Amino acid sequence: TDGFNTKTPGHLLAVDYASKKITPIGNGKPVGNLDGVESDGASGYYVTDWMAGKLFHFDATGKTQLLMSLKQGSADHAYLNNKKRLLIPMMNDNQLKAFKKN
């Protein structure tokens, strides 16, 4: 579509480099307009939805949990495992939000 929206919500996929096989992470159920993906340091992922401003966590089995709702434009985040900090640029607000993992 025009802009950053997608026609259908997406989910995470895994690619086996050797066989080139593509499989869903978890049940493959659509989650959102996914943008950034970052390892959580424990076989899971932090994933942002740019359009809805949501932050999700996918655990090692693919179970998805909504961690927080922010404003539209949250994307291209980074997780600093050694400091337990999640940094999320708020693209539309010209801000950087930082969160500490408990």
PDB file of N, CA and C in Angstrom, residues 16-74:
ATOM      1  N   ASP A  16      15.465 -21.728   7.505  1.00  0.00           N
ATOM      2  CA  ASP A  16      16.569 -22.660   7.706  1.00  0.00           C
ATOM      3  C   ASP A  16      17.559 -22.409   6.573  1.00  0.00           C
ATOM      4  N   TYR A  17      18.752 -21.916   6.920  1.00  0.00           N
ATOM      5  CA  TYR A  17      19.719 -21.561   5.880  1.00  0.00           C
ATOM      6  C   TYR A  17      20.134 -22.748   5.015  1.00  0.00           C
ATOM      7  N   ALA A  18      20.283 -23.924   5.607  1.00  0.00           N
ATOM      8  CA  ALA A  18      20.732 -25.087   4.847  1.00  0.00           C
ATOM      9  C   ALA A  18      19.681 -25.556   3.844  1.00  0.00           C
ATOM     10  N   SER A  19      18.437 -25.712   4.299  1.00  0.00           N
ATOM     11  CA  SER A  19      17.393 -26.244   3.417  1.00  0.00           C
ATOM     12  C   SER A  19      16.570 -25.158   2.733  1.00  0.00           C
ATOM     13  N   LYS A  20      16.711 -23.922   3.209  1.00  0.00           N
ATOM     14  CA  LYS A  20      15.934 -22.783   2.717  1.00  0.00           C
ATOM     15  C   LYS A  20      14.434 -22.925   3.010  1.00  0.00           C
ATOM     16  N   LYS A  21      14.103 -23.818   3.936  1.00  0.00           N
ATOM     17  CA  LYS A  21      12.713 -24.017   4.334  1.00  0.00           C
ATOM     18  C   LYS A  21      12.257 -22.852   5.201  1.00  0.00           C
ATOM     19  N   ILE A  22      11.059 -22.347   4.928  1.00  0.00           N
ATOM     20  CA  ILE A  22      10.476 -21.239   5.681  1.00  0.00           C
ATOM     21  C   ILE A  22       9.301 -21.766   6.487  1.00  0.00           C
ATOM     22  N   THR A  23       9.334 -21.503   7.802  1.00  0.00           N
ATOM     23  CA  THR A  23       8.262 -21.965   8.690  1.00  0.00           C
ATOM     24  C   THR A  23       7.850 -20.831   9.619  1.00  0.00           C
ATOM     25  N   PRO A  24       6.577 -20.827  10.035  1.00  0.00           N
ATOM     26  CA  PRO A  24       6.153 -19.796  10.993  1.00  0.00           C
ATOM     27  C   PRO A  24       6.768 -20.032  12.360  1.00  0.00           C
ATOM     28  N   ILE A  25       7.016 -18.943  13.082  1.00  0.00           N
ATOM     29  CA  ILE A  25       7.433 -19.031  14.474  1.00  0.00           C
ATOM     30  C   ILE A  25       6.143 -19.000  15.284  1.00  0.00           C
ATOM     31  N   GLY A  26       5.857 -20.077  15.981  1.00  0.00           N
ATOM     32  CA  GLY A  26       4.582 -20.195  16.688  1.00  0.00           C
ATOM     33  C   GLY A  26       3.502 -20.710  15.758  1.00  0.00           C
ATOM     34  N   ASN A  27       2.269 -20.264  15.975  1.00  0.00           N
ATOM     35  CA  ASN A  27       1.146 -20.798  15.207  1.00  0.00           C
ATOM     36  C   ASN A  27       0.928 -20.094  13.875  1.00  0.00           C
ATOM     37  N   GLY A  28       1.690 -19.057  13.580  1.00  0.00           N
ATOM     38  CA  GLY A  28       1.564 -18.362  12.308  1.00  0.00           C
ATOM     39  C   GLY A  28       0.384 -17.413  12.228  1.00  0.00           C
ATOM     40  N   LYS A  29      -0.347 -17.267  13.326  1.00  0.00           N
ATOM     41  CA  LYS A  29      -1.499 -16.372  13.355  1.00  0.00           C
ATOM     42  C   LYS A  29      -1.031 -14.927  13.165  1.00  0.00           C
ATOM     43  N   PRO A  30      -1.715 -14.140  12.310  1.00  0.00           N
ATOM     44  CA  PRO A  30      -1.323 -12.736  12.107  1.00  0.00           C
ATOM     45  C   PRO A  30      -1.310 -11.959  13.424  1.00  0.00           C
ATOM     46  N   VAL A  31      -0.272 -11.133  13.584  1.00  0.00           N
ATOM     47  CA  VAL A  31      -0.081 -10.368  14.813  1.00  0.00           C
ATOM     48  C   VAL A  31      -0.284  -8.872  14.563  1.00  0.00           C
ATOM     49  N   GLY A  32       0.287  -8.360  13.486  1.00  0.00           N
ATOM     50  CA  GLY A  32       0.180  -6.928  13.233  1.00  0.00           C
ATOM     51  C   GLY A  32       1.017  -6.499  12.057  1.00  0.00           C
ATOM     52  N   ASN A  33       1.187  -5.205  11.921  1.00  0.00           N
ATOM     53  CA  ASN A  33       1.993  -4.591  10.869  1.00  0.00           C
ATOM     54  C   ASN A  33       3.436  -4.518  11.390  1.00  0.00           C
ATOM     55  N   LEU A  34       4.076  -5.674  11.430  1.00  0.00           N
ATOM     56  CA  LEU A  34       5.358  -5.816  12.114  1.00  0.00           C
ATOM     57  C   LEU A  34       6.473  -5.073  11.399  1.00  0.00           C
ATOM     58  N   ASP A  35       7.375  -4.496  12.190  1.00  0.00           N
ATOM     59  CA  ASP A  35       8.453  -3.695  11.632  1.00  0.00           C
ATOM     60  C   ASP A  35       9.796  -4.163  12.160  1.00  0.00           C
ATOM     61  N   GLY A  36      10.124  -3.849  13.403  1.00  0.00           N
ATOM     62  CA  GLY A  36      11.423  -4.194  13.955  1.00  0.00           C
ATOM     63  C   GLY A  36      11.405  -5.528  14.672  1.00  0.00           C
ATOM     64  N   VAL A  37      12.508  -6.275  14.553  1.00  0.00           N
ATOM     65  CA  VAL A  37      12.671  -7.560  15.246  1.00  0.00           C
ATOM     66  C   VAL A  37      14.041  -7.548  15.909  1.00  0.00           C
ATOM     67  N   GLU A  38      14.073  -7.857  17.203  1.00  0.00           N
ATOM     68  CA  GLU A  38      15.328  -7.841  17.944  1.00  0.00           C
ATOM     69  C   GLU A  38      15.346  -9.014  18.924  1.00  0.00           C
ATOM     70  N   SER A  39      16.451  -9.730  18.991  1.00  0.00           N
ATOM     71  CA  SER A  39      16.589 -10.841  19.927  1.00  0.00           C
ATOM     72  C   SER A  39      16.461 -10.346  21.362  1.00  0.00           C
ATOM     73  N   ASP A  40      15.853 -11.180  22.212  1.00  0.00           N
ATOM     74  CA  ASP A  40      15.757 -10.844  23.640  1.00  0.00           C
ATOM     75  C   ASP A  40      16.902 -11.453  24.440  1.00  0.00           C
ATOM     76  N   GLY A  41      17.825 -12.135  23.769  1.00  0.00           N
ATOM     77  CA  GLY A  41      18.962 -12.764  24.434  1.00  0.00           C
ATOM     78  C   GLY A  41      18.634 -14.102  25.061  1.00  0.00           C
ATOM     79  N   ALA A  42      17.387 -14.570  24.906  1.00  0.00           N
ATOM     80  CA  ALA A  42      16.961 -15.842  25.514  1.00  0.00           C
ATOM     81  C   ALA A  42      16.088 -16.644  24.537  1.00  0.00           C
ATOM     82  N   SER A  43      16.463 -16.649  23.267  1.00  0.00           N
ATOM     83  CA  SER A  43      15.766 -17.406  22.210  1.00  0.00           C
ATOM     84  C   SER A  43      14.397 -16.855  21.853  1.00  0.00           C
ATOM     85  N   GLY A  44      14.099 -15.646  22.259  1.00  0.00           N
ATOM     86  CA  GLY A  44      12.850 -14.996  21.888  1.00  0.00           C
ATOM     87  C   GLY A  44      13.135 -13.694  21.176  1.00  0.00           C
ATOM     88  N   TYR A  45      12.067 -12.937  20.897  1.00  0.00           N
ATOM     89  CA  TYR A  45      12.211 -11.704  20.129  1.00  0.00           C
ATOM     90  C   TYR A  45      11.296 -10.610  20.655  1.00  0.00           C
ATOM     91  N   TYR A  46      11.782  -9.374  20.599  1.00  0.00           N
ATOM     92  CA  TYR A  46      10.951  -8.197  20.767  1.00  0.00           C
ATOM     93  C   TYR A  46      10.608  -7.720  19.366  1.00  0.00           C
ATOM     94  N   VAL A  47       9.336  -7.424  19.141  1.00  0.00           N
ATOM     95  CA  VAL A  47       8.867  -7.060  17.801  1.00  0.00           C
ATOM     96  C   VAL A  47       7.953  -5.842  17.914  1.00  0.00           C
ATOM     97  N   THR A  48       8.173  -4.845  17.048  1.00  0.00           N
ATOM     98  CA  THR A  48       7.327  -3.658  17.051  1.00  0.00           C
ATOM     99  C   THR A  48       6.350  -3.676  15.882  1.00  0.00           C
ATOM    100  N   ASP A  49       5.228  -3.026  16.094  1.00  0.00           N
ATOM    101  CA  ASP A  49       4.206  -2.792  15.070  1.00  0.00           C
ATOM    102  C   ASP A  49       4.182  -1.287  14.843  1.00  0.00           C
ATOM    103  N   TRP A  50       4.746  -0.843  13.738  1.00  0.00           N
ATOM    104  CA  TRP A  50       4.897   0.587  13.462  1.00  0.00           C
ATOM    105  C   TRP A  50       3.554   1.302  13.400  1.00  0.00           C
ATOM    106  N   MET A  51       2.583   0.730  12.726  1.00  0.00           N
ATOM    107  CA  MET A  51       1.285   1.388  12.522  1.00  0.00           C
ATOM    108  C   MET A  51       0.488   1.508  13.819  1.00  0.00           C
ATOM    109  N   ALA A  52       0.449   0.452  14.614  1.00  0.00           N
ATOM    110  CA  ALA A  52      -0.362   0.451  15.835  1.00  0.00           C
ATOM    111  C   ALA A  52       0.424   0.919  17.060  1.00  0.00           C
ATOM    112  N   GLY A  53       1.751   1.010  16.941  1.00  0.00           N
ATOM    113  CA  GLY A  53       2.556   1.448  18.075  1.00  0.00           C
ATOM    114  C   GLY A  53       2.662   0.407  19.163  1.00  0.00           C
ATOM    115  N   LYS A  54       2.573  -0.857  18.811  1.00  0.00           N
ATOM    116  CA  LYS A  54       2.607  -1.922  19.817  1.00  0.00           C
ATOM    117  C   LYS A  54       3.982  -2.574  19.884  1.00  0.00           C
ATOM    118  N   LEU A  55       4.298  -3.059  21.085  1.00  0.00           N
ATOM    119  CA  LEU A  55       5.507  -3.848  21.304  1.00  0.00           C
ATOM    120  C   LEU A  55       5.071  -5.237  21.741  1.00  0.00           C
ATOM    121  N   PHE A  56       5.529  -6.244  21.003  1.00  0.00           N
ATOM    122  CA  PHE A  56       5.214  -7.636  21.302  1.00  0.00           C
ATOM    123  C   PHE A  56       6.468  -8.370  21.753  1.00  0.00           C
ATOM    124  N   HIS A  57       6.262  -9.453  22.475  1.00  0.00           N
ATOM    125  CA  HIS A  57       7.341 -10.387  22.770  1.00  0.00           C
ATOM    126  C   HIS A  57       6.926 -11.754  22.253  1.00  0.00           C
ATOM    127  N   PHE A  58       7.816 -12.380  21.486  1.00  0.00           N
ATOM    128  CA  PHE A  58       7.650 -13.759  21.032  1.00  0.00           C
ATOM    129  C   PHE A  58       8.629 -14.584  21.843  1.00  0.00           C
ATOM    130  N   ASP A  59       8.143 -15.584  22.597  1.00  0.00           N
ATOM    131  CA  ASP A  59       9.077 -16.421  23.352  1.00  0.00           C
ATOM    132  C   ASP A  59       9.661 -17.491  22.435  1.00  0.00           C
ATOM    133  N   ALA A  60      10.485 -18.361  22.972  1.00  0.00           N
ATOM    134  CA  ALA A  60      11.183 -19.376  22.180  1.00  0.00           C
ATOM    135  C   ALA A  60      10.231 -20.334  21.458  1.00  0.00           C
ATOM    136  N   THR A  61       9.015 -20.513  21.984  1.00  0.00           N
ATOM    137  CA  THR A  61       8.043 -21.404  21.339  1.00  0.00           C
ATOM    138  C   THR A  61       7.174 -20.673  20.328  1.00  0.00           C
ATOM    139  N   GLY A  62       7.286 -19.342  20.272  1.00  0.00           N
ATOM    140  CA  GLY A  62       6.472 -18.553  19.360  1.00  0.00           C
ATOM    141  C   GLY A  62       5.235 -17.955  20.006  1.00  0.00           C
ATOM    142  N   LYS A  63       5.043 -18.215  21.298  1.00  0.00           N
ATOM    143  CA  LYS A  63       3.908 -17.610  22.000  1.00  0.00           C
ATOM    144  C   LYS A  63       4.097 -16.098  22.011  1.00  0.00           C
ATOM    145  N   THR A  64       3.044 -15.382  21.643  1.00  0.00           N
ATOM    146  CA  THR A  64       3.110 -13.927  21.504  1.00  0.00           C
ATOM    147  C   THR A  64       2.393 -13.236  22.648  1.00  0.00           C
ATOM    148  N   GLN A  65       3.027 -12.196  23.185  1.00  0.00           N
ATOM    149  CA  GLN A  65       2.434 -11.411  24.263  1.00  0.00           C
ATOM    150  C   GLN A  65       2.586  -9.932  23.915  1.00  0.00           C
ATOM    151  N   LEU A  66       1.491  -9.172  24.043  1.00  0.00           N
ATOM    152  CA  LEU A  66       1.561  -7.725  23.892  1.00  0.00           C
ATOM    153  C   LEU A  66       2.152  -7.156  25.173  1.00  0.00           C
ATOM    154  N   LEU A  67       3.297  -6.486  25.070  1.00  0.00           N
ATOM    155  CA  LEU A  67       3.956  -5.924  26.249  1.00  0.00           C
ATOM    156  C   LEU A  67       3.496  -4.509  26.544  1.00  0.00           C
ATOM    157  N   MET A  68       3.299  -3.713  25.488  1.00  0.00           N
ATOM    158  CA  MET A  68       2.837  -2.339  25.702  1.00  0.00           C
ATOM    159  C   MET A  68       2.320  -1.738  24.405  1.00  0.00           C
ATOM    160  N   SER A  69       1.481  -0.740  24.574  1.00  0.00           N
ATOM    161  CA  SER A  69       0.986   0.035  23.447  1.00  0.00           C
ATOM    162  C   SER A  69       1.570   1.431  23.541  1.00  0.00           C
ATOM    163  N   LEU A  70       2.239   1.824  22.487  1.00  0.00           N
ATOM    164  CA  LEU A  70       2.835   3.145  22.391  1.00  0.00           C
ATOM    165  C   LEU A  70       2.092   3.919  21.312  1.00  0.00           C
ATOM    166  N   LYS A  71       2.692   4.954  20.786  1.00  0.00           N
ATOM    167  CA  LYS A  71       2.105   5.689  19.680  1.00  0.00           C
ATOM    168  C   LYS A  71       2.575   5.102  18.353  1.00  0.00           C
ATOM    169  N   GLN A  72       1.854   5.422  17.288  1.00  0.00           N
ATOM    170  CA  GLN A  72       2.271   5.013  15.950  1.00  0.00           C
ATOM    171  C   GLN A  72       3.682   5.556  15.693  1.00  0.00           C
ATOM    172  N   GLY A  73       4.493   4.746  15.050  1.00  0.00           N
ATOM    173  CA  GLY A  73       5.852   5.170  14.721  1.00  0.00           C
ATOM    174  C   GLY A  73       6.930   4.514  15.549  1.00  0.00           C
ATOM    175  N   SER A  74       6.575   3.568  16.409  1.00  0.00           N
ATOM    176  CA  SER A  74       7.587   2.858  17.198  1.00  0.00           C
ATOM    177  C   SER A  74       8.216   1.785  16.308  1.00  0.00           C
TER     178      SER A  74
END
